[in-house]
Amino acid sequence: MTPAPIDIPDEIRAQVYVHALAAFPAECCGYLVGARAGVVDAVVACTNAQDQGAHPTHPERGADTGFVIAGAELLAFARAFDGDRPPRVVYHSHTNGRAYFSSVDQDLASGPAYPVQHLVVGVADGRVTEAALFAWSDNAYVEVARWQGPREGGSTA
Ligand SMILES: [Zn+2]
């Protein structure tokens, strides 16, 4: 049975897009918090510790190397699960413009490591191309929602 996607309001997703674009060509990561039921309503942007070891001459190799929340940010993230506004969605970007859950992502998140869904944002050429949400189902993360990136110039195509 496919899990239900957590409800992410458009304005929250827009804030994630802003972070993903600001971080480009690096990958961004962070998480969304909210009450234990219902929509998520705030974005917590983190530093991607993975990028500290990224390949500056091969930015495309960064697109599939995963993401790491580390140090004080990881501590705050882990502690927040005990509060009344826990992390419910973890997000990161892919700089090859594609929103999918890579094998590296599966390895990092499996267990699942935390009781969260994962939002992946595809960024390329300075714009968000697509985004998708993944939820734990039996023994792997599966896609439960997908969005096309905002179009430039107000086209509805
Ligand atoms: Zn990924």
CSV table of C-alpha atoms and ligand atoms in Angstrom, one decimal, residues 27 63-67 92-94 100-102 104-105 120, ligand 1:
chain,number,residue,atom,x,y,z
A,27,GLU,CA,23.2,20.7,-3.6
A,63,ALA,CA,24.2,15.5,-8.3
A,64,ASP,CA,24.1,11.9,-7.1
A,65,THR,CA,26.4,11.8,-4.2
A,66,GLY,CA,23.7,12.3,-1.5
A,67,PHE,CA,23.5,14.9,1.2
A,92,HIS,CA,17.6,18.0,-0.9
A,93,SER,CA,18.3,19.1,-4.4
A,94,HIS,CA,19.8,17.4,-7.5
A,100,TYR,CA,14.3,10.9,-8.3
A,101,PHE,CA,15.4,8.9,-5.3
A,102,SER,CA,18.9,7.7,-6.1
A,104,VAL,CA,22.7,6.7,-2.7
A,105,ASP,CA,19.6,8.4,-1.3
A,120,VAL,CA,13.9,16.0,-3.9
B,1,ZN,ZN,19.5,12.6,-3.9
